[in-house]
Coordinates of C-alpha atoms and ligand atoms in Angstrom, one line a residue:
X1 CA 14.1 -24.2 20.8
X2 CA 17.2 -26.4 20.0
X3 CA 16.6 -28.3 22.7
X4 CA 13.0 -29.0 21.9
X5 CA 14.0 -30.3 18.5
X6 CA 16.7 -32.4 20.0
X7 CA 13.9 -34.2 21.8
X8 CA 11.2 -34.6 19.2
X9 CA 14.0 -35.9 16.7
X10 CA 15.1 -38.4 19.2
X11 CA 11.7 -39.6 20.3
X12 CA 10.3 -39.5 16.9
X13 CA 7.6 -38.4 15.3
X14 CA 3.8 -36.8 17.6
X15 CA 2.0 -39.4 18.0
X16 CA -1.3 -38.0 17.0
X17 CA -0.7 -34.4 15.0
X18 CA -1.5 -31.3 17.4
X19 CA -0.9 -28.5 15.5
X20 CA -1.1 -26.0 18.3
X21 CA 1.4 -28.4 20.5
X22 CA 4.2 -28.4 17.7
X23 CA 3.3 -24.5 16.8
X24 CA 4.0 -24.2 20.2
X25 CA 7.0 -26.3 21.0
X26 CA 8.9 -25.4 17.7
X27 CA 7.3 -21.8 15.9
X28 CA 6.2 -19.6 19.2
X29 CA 9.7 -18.5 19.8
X30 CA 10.0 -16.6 16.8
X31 CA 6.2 -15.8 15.5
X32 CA 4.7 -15.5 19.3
X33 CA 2.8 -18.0 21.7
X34 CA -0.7 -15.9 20.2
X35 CA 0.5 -15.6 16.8
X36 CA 1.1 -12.4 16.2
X37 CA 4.4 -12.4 15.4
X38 CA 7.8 -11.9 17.0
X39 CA 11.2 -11.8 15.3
X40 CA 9.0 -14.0 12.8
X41 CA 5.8 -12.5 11.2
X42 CA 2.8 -12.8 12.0
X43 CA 0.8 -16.0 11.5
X44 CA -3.0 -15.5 11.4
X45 CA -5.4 -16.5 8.4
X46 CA -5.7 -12.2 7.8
X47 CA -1.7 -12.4 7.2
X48 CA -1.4 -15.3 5.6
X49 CA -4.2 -15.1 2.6
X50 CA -1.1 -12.9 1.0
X51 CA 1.1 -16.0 0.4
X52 CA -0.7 -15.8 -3.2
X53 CA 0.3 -19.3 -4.6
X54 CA 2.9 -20.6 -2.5
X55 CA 1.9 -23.5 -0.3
X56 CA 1.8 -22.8 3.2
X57 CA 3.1 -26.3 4.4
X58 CA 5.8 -25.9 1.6
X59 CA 6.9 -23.5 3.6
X60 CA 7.0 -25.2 6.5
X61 CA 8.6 -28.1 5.0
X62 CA 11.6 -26.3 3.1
X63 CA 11.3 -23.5 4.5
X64 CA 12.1 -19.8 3.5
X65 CA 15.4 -18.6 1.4
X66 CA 16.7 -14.7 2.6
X67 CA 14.9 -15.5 5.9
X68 CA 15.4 -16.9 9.3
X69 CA 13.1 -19.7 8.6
X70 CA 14.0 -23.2 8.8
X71 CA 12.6 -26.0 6.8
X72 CA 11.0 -28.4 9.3
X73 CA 10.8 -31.7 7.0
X74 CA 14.0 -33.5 8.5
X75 CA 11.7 -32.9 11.7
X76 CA 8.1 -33.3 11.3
X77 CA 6.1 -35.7 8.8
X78 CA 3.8 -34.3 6.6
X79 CA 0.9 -34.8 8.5
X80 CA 2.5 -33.1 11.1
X81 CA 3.0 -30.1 8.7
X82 CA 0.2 -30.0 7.7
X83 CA -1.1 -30.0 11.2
X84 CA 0.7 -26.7 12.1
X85 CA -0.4 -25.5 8.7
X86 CA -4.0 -25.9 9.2
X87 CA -3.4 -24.5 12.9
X88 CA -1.8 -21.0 11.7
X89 CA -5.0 -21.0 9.1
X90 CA -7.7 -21.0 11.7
X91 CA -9.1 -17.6 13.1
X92 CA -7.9 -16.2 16.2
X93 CA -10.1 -17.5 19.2
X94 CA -10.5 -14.3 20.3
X95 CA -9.6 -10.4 18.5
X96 CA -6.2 -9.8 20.8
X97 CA -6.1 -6.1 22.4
X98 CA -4.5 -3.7 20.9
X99 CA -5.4 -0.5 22.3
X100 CA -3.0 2.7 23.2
X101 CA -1.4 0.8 26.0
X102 CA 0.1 -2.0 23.8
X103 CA 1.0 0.0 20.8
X104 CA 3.1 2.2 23.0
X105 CA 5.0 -0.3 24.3
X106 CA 5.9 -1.8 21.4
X107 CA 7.7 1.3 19.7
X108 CA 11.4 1.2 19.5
X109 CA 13.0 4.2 18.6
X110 CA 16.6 3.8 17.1
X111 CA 19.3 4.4 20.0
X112 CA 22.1 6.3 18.0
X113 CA 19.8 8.6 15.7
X114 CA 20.2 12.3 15.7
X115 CA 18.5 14.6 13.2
X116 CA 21.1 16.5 11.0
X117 CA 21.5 20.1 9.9
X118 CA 21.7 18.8 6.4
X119 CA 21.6 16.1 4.5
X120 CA 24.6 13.7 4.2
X121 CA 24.9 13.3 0.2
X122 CA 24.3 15.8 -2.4
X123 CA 21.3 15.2 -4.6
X124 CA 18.2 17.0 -5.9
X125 CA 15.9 15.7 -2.6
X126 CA 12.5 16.5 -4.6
X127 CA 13.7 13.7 -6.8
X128 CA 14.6 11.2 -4.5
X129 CA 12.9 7.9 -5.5
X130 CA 12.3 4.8 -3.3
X131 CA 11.9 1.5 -4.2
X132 CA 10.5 -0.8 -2.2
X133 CA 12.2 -4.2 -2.7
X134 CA 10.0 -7.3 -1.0
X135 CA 12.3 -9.6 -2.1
X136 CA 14.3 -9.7 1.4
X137 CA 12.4 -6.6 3.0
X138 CA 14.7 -3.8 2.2
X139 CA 13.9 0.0 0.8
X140 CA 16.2 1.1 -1.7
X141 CA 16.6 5.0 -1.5
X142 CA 17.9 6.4 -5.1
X143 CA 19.0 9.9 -6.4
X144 CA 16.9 10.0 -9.3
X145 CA 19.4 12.0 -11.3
X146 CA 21.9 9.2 -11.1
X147 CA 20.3 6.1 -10.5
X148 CA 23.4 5.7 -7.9
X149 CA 21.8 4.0 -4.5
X150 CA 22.2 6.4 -1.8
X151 CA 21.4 3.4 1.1
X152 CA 19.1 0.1 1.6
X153 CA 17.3 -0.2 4.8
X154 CA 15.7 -2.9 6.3
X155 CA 12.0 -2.7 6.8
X156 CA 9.4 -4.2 8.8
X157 CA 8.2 -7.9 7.0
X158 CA 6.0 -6.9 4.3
X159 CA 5.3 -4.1 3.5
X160 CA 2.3 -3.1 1.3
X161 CA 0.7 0.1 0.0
X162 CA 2.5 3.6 -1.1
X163 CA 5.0 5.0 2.2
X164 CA 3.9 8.3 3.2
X165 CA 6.3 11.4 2.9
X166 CA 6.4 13.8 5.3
X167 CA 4.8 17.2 3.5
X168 CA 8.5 18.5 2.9
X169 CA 9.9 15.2 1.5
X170 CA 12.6 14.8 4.5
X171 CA 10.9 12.0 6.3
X172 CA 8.9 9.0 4.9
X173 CA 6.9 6.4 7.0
X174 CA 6.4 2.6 5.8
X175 CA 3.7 0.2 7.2
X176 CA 4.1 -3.8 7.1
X177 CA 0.8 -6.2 6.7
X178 CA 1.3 -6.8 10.7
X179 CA 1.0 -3.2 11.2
X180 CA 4.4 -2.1 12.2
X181 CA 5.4 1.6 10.7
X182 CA 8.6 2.7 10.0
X183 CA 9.6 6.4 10.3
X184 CA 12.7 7.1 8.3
X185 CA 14.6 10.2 8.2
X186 CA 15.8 10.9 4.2
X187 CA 18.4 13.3 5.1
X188 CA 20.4 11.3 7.4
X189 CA 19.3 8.1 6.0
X190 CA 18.6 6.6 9.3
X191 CA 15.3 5.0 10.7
X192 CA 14.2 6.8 13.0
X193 CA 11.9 3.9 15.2
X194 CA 9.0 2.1 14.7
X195 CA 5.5 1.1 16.3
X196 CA 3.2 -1.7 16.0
X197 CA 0.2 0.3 15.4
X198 CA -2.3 -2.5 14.3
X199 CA -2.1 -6.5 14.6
X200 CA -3.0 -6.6 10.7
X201 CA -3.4 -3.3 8.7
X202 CA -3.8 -2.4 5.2
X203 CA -2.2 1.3 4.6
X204 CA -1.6 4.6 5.9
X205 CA -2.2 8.1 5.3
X206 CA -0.3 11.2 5.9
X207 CA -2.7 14.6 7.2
X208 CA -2.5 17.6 5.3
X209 CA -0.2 19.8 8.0
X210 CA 1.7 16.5 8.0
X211 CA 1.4 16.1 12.0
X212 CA -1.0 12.7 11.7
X213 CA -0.1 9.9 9.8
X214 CA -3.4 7.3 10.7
X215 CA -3.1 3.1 10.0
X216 CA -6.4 1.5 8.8
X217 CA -6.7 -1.7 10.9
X218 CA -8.0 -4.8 9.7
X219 CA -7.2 -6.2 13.6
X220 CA -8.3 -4.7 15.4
X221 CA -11.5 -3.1 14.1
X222 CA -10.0 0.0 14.7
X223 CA -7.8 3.3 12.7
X224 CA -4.6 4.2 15.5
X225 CA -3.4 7.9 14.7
X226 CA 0.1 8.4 15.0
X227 CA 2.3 12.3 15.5
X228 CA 4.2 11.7 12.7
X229 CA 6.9 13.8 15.7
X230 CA 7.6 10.9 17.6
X231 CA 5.0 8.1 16.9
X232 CA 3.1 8.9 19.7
X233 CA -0.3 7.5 19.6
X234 CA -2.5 10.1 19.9
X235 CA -6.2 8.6 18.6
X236 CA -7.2 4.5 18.6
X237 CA -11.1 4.8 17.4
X238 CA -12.9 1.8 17.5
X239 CA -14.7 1.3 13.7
X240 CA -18.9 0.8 14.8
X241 CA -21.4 1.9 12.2
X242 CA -24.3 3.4 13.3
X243 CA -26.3 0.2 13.6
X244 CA -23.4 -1.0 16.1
X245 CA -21.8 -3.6 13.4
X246 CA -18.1 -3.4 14.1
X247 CA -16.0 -3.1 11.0
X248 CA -12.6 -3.7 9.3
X249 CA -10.9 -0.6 7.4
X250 CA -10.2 -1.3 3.9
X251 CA -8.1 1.7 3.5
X252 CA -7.7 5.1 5.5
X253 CA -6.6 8.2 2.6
X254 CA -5.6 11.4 2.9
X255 CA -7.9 14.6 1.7
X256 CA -5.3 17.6 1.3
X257 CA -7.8 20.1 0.3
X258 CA -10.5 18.8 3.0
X259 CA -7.9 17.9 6.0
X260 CA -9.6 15.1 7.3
X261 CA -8.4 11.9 6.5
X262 CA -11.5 9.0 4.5
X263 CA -11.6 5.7 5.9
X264 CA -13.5 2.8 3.7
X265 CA -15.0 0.8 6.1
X266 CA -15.2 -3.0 4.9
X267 CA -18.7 -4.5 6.7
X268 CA -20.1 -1.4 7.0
X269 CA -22.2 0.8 4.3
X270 CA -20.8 3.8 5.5
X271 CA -17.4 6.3 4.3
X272 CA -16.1 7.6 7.5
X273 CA -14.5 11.1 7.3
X274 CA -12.0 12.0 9.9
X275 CA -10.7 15.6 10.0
X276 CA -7.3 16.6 11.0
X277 CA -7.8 20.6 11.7
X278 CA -10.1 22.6 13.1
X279 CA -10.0 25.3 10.7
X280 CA -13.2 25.4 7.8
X281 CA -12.9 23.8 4.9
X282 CA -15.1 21.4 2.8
X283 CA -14.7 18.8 5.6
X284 CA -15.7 21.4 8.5
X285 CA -18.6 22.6 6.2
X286 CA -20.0 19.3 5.8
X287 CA -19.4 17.7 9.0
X288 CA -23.1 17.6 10.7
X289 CA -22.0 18.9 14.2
X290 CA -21.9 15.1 15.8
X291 CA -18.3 15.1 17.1
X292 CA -15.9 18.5 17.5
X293 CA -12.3 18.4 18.0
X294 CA -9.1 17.4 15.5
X295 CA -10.5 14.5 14.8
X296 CA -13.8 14.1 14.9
X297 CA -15.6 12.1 12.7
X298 CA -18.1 12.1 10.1
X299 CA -20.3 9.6 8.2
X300 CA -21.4 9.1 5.1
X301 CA -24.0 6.2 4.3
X302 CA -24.1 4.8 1.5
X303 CA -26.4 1.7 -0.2
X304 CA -23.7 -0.9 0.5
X305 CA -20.0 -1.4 1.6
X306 CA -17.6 0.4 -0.9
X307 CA -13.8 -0.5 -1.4
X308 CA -10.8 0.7 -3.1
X309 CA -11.4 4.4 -3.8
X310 CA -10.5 6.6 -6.5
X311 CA -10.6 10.8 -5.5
X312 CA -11.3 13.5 -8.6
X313 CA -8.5 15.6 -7.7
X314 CA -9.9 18.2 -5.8
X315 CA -11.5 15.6 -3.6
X316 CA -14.6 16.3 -4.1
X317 CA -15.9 13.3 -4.8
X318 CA -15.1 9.2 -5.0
X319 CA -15.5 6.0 -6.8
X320 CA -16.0 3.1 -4.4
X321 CA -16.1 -0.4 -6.0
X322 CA -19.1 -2.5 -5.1
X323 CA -18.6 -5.5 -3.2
X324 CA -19.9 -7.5 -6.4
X325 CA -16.9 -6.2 -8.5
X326 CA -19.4 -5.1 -11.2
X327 CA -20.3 -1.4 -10.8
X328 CA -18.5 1.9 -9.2
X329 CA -20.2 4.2 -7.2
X330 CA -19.9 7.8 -7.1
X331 CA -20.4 10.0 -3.7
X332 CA -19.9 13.6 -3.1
X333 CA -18.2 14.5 -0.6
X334 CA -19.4 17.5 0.5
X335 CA -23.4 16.3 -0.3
X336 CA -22.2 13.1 1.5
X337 CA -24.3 11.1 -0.6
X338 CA -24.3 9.0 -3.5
X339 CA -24.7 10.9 -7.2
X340 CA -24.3 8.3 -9.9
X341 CA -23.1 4.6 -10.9
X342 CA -20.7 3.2 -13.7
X343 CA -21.3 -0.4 -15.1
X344 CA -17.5 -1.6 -14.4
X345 CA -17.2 -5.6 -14.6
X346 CA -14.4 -7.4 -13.7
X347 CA -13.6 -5.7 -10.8
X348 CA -12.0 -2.5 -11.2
X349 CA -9.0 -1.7 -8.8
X350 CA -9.8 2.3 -8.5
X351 CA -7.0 2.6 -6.2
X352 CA -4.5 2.2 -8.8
X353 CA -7.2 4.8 -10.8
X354 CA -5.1 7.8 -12.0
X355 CA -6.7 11.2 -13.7
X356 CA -5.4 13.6 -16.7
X357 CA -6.9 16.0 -18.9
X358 CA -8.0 14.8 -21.8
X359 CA -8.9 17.5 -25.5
X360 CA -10.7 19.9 -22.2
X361 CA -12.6 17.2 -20.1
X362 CA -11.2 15.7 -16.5
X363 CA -10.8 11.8 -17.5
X364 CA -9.7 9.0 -15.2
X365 CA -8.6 5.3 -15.9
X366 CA -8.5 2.5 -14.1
X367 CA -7.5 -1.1 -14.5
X368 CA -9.9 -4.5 -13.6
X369 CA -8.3 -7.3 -11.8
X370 CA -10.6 -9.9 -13.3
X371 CA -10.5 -8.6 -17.3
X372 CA -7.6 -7.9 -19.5
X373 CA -9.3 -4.1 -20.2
X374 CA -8.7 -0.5 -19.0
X375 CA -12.0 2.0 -18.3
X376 CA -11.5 5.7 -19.3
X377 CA -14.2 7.6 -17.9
X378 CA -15.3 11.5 -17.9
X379 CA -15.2 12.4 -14.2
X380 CA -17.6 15.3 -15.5
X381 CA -20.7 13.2 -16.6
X382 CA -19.8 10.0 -15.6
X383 CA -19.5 8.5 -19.1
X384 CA -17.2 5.6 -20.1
X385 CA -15.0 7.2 -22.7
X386 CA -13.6 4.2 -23.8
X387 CA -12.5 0.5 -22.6
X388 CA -9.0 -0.1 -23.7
X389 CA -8.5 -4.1 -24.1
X390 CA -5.1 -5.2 -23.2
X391 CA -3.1 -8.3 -23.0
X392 CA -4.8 -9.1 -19.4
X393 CA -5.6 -8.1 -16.6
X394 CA -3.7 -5.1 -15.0
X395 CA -2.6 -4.0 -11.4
X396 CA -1.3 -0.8 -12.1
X397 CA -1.3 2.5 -13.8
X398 CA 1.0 5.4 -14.0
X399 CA 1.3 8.5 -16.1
X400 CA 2.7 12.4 -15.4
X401 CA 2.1 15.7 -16.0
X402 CA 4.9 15.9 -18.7
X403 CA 4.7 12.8 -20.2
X404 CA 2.1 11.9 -23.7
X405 CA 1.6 8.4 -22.4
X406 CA -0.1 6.1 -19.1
X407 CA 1.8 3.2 -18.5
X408 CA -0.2 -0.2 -17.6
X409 CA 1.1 -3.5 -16.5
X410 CA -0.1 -6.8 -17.5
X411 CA -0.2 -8.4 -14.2
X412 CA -1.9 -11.6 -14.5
X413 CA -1.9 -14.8 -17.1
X414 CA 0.4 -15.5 -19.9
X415 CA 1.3 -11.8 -20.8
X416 CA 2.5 -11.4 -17.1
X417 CA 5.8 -9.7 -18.6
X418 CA 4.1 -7.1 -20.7
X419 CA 3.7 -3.4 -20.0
X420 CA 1.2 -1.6 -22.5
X421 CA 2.6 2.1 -23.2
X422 CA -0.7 4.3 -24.0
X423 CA -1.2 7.9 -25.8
X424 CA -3.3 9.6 -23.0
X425 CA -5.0 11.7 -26.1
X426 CA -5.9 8.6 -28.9
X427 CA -6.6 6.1 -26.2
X428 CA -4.5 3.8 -28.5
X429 CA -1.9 1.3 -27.3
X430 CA 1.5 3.0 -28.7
X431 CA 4.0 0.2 -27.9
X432 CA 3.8 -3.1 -25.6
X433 CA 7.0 -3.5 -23.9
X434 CA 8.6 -7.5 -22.9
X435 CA 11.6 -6.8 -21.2
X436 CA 11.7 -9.8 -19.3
X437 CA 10.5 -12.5 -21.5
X438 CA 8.4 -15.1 -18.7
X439 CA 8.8 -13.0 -15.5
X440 CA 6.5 -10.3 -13.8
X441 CA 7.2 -6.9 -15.2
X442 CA 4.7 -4.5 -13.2
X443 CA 4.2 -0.8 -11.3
X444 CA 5.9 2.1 -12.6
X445 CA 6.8 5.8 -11.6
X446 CA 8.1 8.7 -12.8
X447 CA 11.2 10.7 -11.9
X448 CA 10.6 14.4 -11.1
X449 CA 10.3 15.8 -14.1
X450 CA 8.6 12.8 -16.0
X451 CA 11.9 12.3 -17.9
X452 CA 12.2 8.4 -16.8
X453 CA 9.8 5.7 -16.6
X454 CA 11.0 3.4 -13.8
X455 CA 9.3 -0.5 -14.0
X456 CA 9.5 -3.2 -11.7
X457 CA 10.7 -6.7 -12.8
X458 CA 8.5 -8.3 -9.9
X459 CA 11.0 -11.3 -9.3
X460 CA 13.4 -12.1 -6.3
X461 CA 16.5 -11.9 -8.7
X462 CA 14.6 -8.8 -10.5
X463 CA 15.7 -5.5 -11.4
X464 CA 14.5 -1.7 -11.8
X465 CA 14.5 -0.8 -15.5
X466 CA 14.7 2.9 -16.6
X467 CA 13.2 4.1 -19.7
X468 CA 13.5 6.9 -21.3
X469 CA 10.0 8.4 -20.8
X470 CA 10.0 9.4 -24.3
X471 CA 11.5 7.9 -26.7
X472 CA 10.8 4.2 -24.6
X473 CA 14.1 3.1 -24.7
X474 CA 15.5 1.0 -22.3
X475 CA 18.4 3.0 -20.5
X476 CA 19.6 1.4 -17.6
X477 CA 18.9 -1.9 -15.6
X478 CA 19.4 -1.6 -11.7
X479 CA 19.0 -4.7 -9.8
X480 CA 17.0 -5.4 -7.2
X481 CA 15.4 -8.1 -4.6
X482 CA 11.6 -8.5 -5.8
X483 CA 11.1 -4.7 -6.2
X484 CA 7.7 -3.7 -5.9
X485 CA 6.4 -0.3 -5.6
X486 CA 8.5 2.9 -6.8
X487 CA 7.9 6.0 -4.9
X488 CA 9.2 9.8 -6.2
X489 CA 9.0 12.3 -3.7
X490 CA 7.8 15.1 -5.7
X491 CA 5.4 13.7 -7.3
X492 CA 4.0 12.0 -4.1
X493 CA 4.1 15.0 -2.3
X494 CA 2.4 17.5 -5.1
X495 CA -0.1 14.8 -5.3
X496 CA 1.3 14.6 -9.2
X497 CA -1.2 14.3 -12.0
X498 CA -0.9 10.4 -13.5
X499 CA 0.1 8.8 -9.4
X500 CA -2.2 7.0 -7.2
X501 CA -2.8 8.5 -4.3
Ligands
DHE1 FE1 -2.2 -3.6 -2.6 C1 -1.5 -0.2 -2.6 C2 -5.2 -3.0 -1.3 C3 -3.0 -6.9 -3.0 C4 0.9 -4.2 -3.8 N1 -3.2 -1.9 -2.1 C5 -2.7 -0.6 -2.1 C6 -3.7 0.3 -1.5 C7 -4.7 -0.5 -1.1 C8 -4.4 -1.9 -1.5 C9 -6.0 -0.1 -0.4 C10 -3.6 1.8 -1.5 C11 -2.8 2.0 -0.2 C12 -1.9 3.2 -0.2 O1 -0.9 3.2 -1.1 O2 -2.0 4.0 0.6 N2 -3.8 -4.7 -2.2 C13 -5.0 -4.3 -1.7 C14 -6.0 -5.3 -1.7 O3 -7.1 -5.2 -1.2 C15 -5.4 -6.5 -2.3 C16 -6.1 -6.7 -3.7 C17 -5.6 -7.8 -1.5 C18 -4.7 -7.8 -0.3 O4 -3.9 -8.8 -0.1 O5 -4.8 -6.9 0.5 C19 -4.0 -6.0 -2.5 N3 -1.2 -5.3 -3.3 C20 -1.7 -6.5 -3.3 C21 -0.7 -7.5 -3.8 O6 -0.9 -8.7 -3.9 C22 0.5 -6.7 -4.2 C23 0.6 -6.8 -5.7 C24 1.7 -7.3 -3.6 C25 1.9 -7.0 -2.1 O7 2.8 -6.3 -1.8 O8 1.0 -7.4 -1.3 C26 0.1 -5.3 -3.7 N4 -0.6 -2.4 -3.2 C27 0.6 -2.9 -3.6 C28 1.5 -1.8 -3.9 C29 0.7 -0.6 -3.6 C30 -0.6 -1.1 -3.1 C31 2.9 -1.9 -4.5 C32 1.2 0.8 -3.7 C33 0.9 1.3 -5.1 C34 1.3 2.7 -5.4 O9 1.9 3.0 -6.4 O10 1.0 3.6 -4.6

């Protein structure tokens, strides 16, 4: 590549902008001739729509800080940026294949890494808590007695949605936007290897027995199952409704009680069930006898594509969000089959939807990405129990089993650095915490016993802030690179009342 900028600095500028010549005389080498990434990410209009704000040609131009990547303005005009900009923003010509063949060759296990007989620091393991840090693409593993960090590992570039802990807490698993997962080993705080197991995926979700950990795929149309053993793929299904419309996967979640795994399908009205035993269960009772086997599937059709779903806890049923933003849809599970609706405007983001138990009913709140308001609603009848209005709109919520109070971030407009504390039996706003005067302050989670509140100041030089889960006070600042999402392995892997699952 030095070479090649040696000679377009000497002969000037491209005559007439090509934006796929100059992607591929200067960016192939690092993000891949097709675009799907290399040493560099990924660089496809599916990947890049999560830049949120920041200019893709400013970028290009100045480049990145804590990364590899250059800044190209001593080399290209800006029409020639913007050339290469507007290339990386067109569709792929064609959907590249991605099948068992070429996810298997691109796992890369880690040459020195042997399982140990125990682990290698002394702390309470159920209360390890990991913080994912997007700053510079690191994990930050922490005793959660302590605070001390036990080690920082590198992940795959970007990673988004909740990692997955193994059923006994000793492993986790962490998927990237361009669909690499990670599988880390807790005790000897090692990676393990990883796999490119979609070009673009969204999430993953860990089986019951904890043998299948299956990556929803936005490219290809497809859900790749992994053995959580050795990252083995052992399922690629291709996503085709019933009418033969291929279709995205929102999200893939796990359904302990069911064992079968439920996939939102993004063009398609359907809910796709995929079981992960053969044993009975509500997922064997229900499944219509169309496909046998660990995995076979079942559908569910419903009026029109649902998103984003929150589960009552026994997984019995779901709220999908309607692709207007304006309503959520109810469907049992085991009826397969649509039972009510909720008037929810402003788009509700029911994956951040947690449940508690509220003077004897089942209640469950969610934030709306579009209104500065929380929904409470009785998951007996249906009923909103009250809309909370808060400072703006939220991203997400967090409470626990020992704690009075749901914790809610401000995550958009002016009141970006607020975080509304909320008495989970008045409804009422307690206290509305500003830690960080002007920055991001958002996603929280528990320590093990619900003693500390952990909260995100979302900026590159931010910081983990530990509350005291009670009395609200401020107790220790840890920082950290752009830390987003907290995870607690006890309270992740008992499915803890007050997480997202
Ligand atoms: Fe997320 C979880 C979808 C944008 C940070 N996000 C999830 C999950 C889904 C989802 C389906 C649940 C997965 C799981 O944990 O298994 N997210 C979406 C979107 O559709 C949306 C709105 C648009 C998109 O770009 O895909 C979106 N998400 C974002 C962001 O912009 C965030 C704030 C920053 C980022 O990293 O991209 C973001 N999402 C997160 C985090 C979680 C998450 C931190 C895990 C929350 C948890 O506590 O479990």
């Amino acid at each position: 590549m030095a070479g090649m900028f040696g000679l377009v600095a000497a002969s000037g500028a491209w005559a007439d902008p090509d934006g796929a010549g100059i992607y591929m005389d200067l960016c192939a080498s690092c993000h891949g001739e097709a675009r799907l990434g290399g040493i560099g990410p990924a660089l496809i209009p599916e990947a890049l729509g999560r830049l949120r704000g920041e200019s893709l040609s400013g970028i290009i131009a100045n480049g990145r800080v804590a990364t590899q990547m250059p800044a190209f303005a001593t080399t290209l005009s800006a029409e020639e940026v913007e050339a290469v900009a507007a290339y990386v923003s067109s569709p792929l010509a064609h959907i590249p294949d991605w099948g068992v063949a070429e996810i298997e060759a691109s796992r890369v296990m880690t040459e020195n890494y042997l399982p140990v007989q125990k682990p290698v620091f002394e702390a309470d393991l159920m209360n390890i808590t990991l913080v994912v840090e997007t700053g510079d693409h690191h994990v930050s593993v922490l005793n959660g007695d302590t605070f001390e960090v036990l080690d920082r590992f590198a992940t795959p570039f970007a990673v988004h949605g909740g990692p997955k802990f193994s059923p006994d807490g000793r492993y986790v698993f962490v998927m990237s936007r361009d669909g690499w997962v990670q599988k880390y080993d807790i005790w000897a705080l090692k990676e393990v290897g990883r796999i490119r197991a979609g070009v673009n995926s969204r999430n993953i979700a860990m089986s019951e027995d904890g043998r299948w950990l299956a990556v929803a795929n936005y490219l290809p149309h497809t859900l790749t199952i992994l053995s959580t053993e050795d990252l083995h793929v052992a399922s690629v299904r291709e996503i085709v409704a019933q009418d033969g419309q291929s279709s995205r996967v929102s999200a893939v979640y796990q359904a302990p009680q069911r064992r079968s795994f439920i996939l939102a399908l993004k063009d398609a009205p359907e809910i796709w069930e995929i079981g992960t035993s053969d044993d009975a269960g509500p997922f064997a009772d229900a499944k219509t006898g169309e496909e046998k086997g660990v995995f076979a599937r079942r559908r569910i059709v419903v009026d029109e594509p649902l998103d984003d779903f929150f589960f009552t806890p026994d997984y019995g049923k779901l709220i999908g969000a309607s692709r207007a933003g304006d309503r959520g849809v109810v469907v049992d599970l085991d009826a397969g089959k649509e039972i009510a609706e909720l008037p929810l405007p402003g788009m509700p983001h029911l994956g951040s939807g947690i449940s508690w138990q509220r003077a004897g009913h089942d209640v469950m709140a969610t934030p709306h990405l579009k209104e500065g308001k929380l929904s409470v609603i009785d998951t007996k009848d249906w009923s909103i129990v009250k809309v909370i209005e808060t400072l703006g709109p939220g991203f997400f919520l967090r409470s626990h089993e020992n704690s009075k109070y749901v914790w809610a971030d401000v995550f958009f407009g002016p009141n970006k650095d607020k975080m509304h504390v909320i008495d989970k039996e008045t409804l009422e706003i307690v206290k509305t915490l500003d830690p960080a005067p002007g920055k991001t302050v958002a996603h929280i989670e528990f320590t093990k016993t619900g003693k500390y509140a952990l909260v995100s100041i979302w900026e590159d030089d931010g910081a983990v802030i530990v509350y005291d889960a009670e009395t609200l006070e401020e107790v220790k600042r840890l920082p950290m690179r752009k830390p987003s999402g907290k995870y607690n392995v006890w309270n992740k892997i008992t499915f803890s009342d007050g997480t997202s699952h």
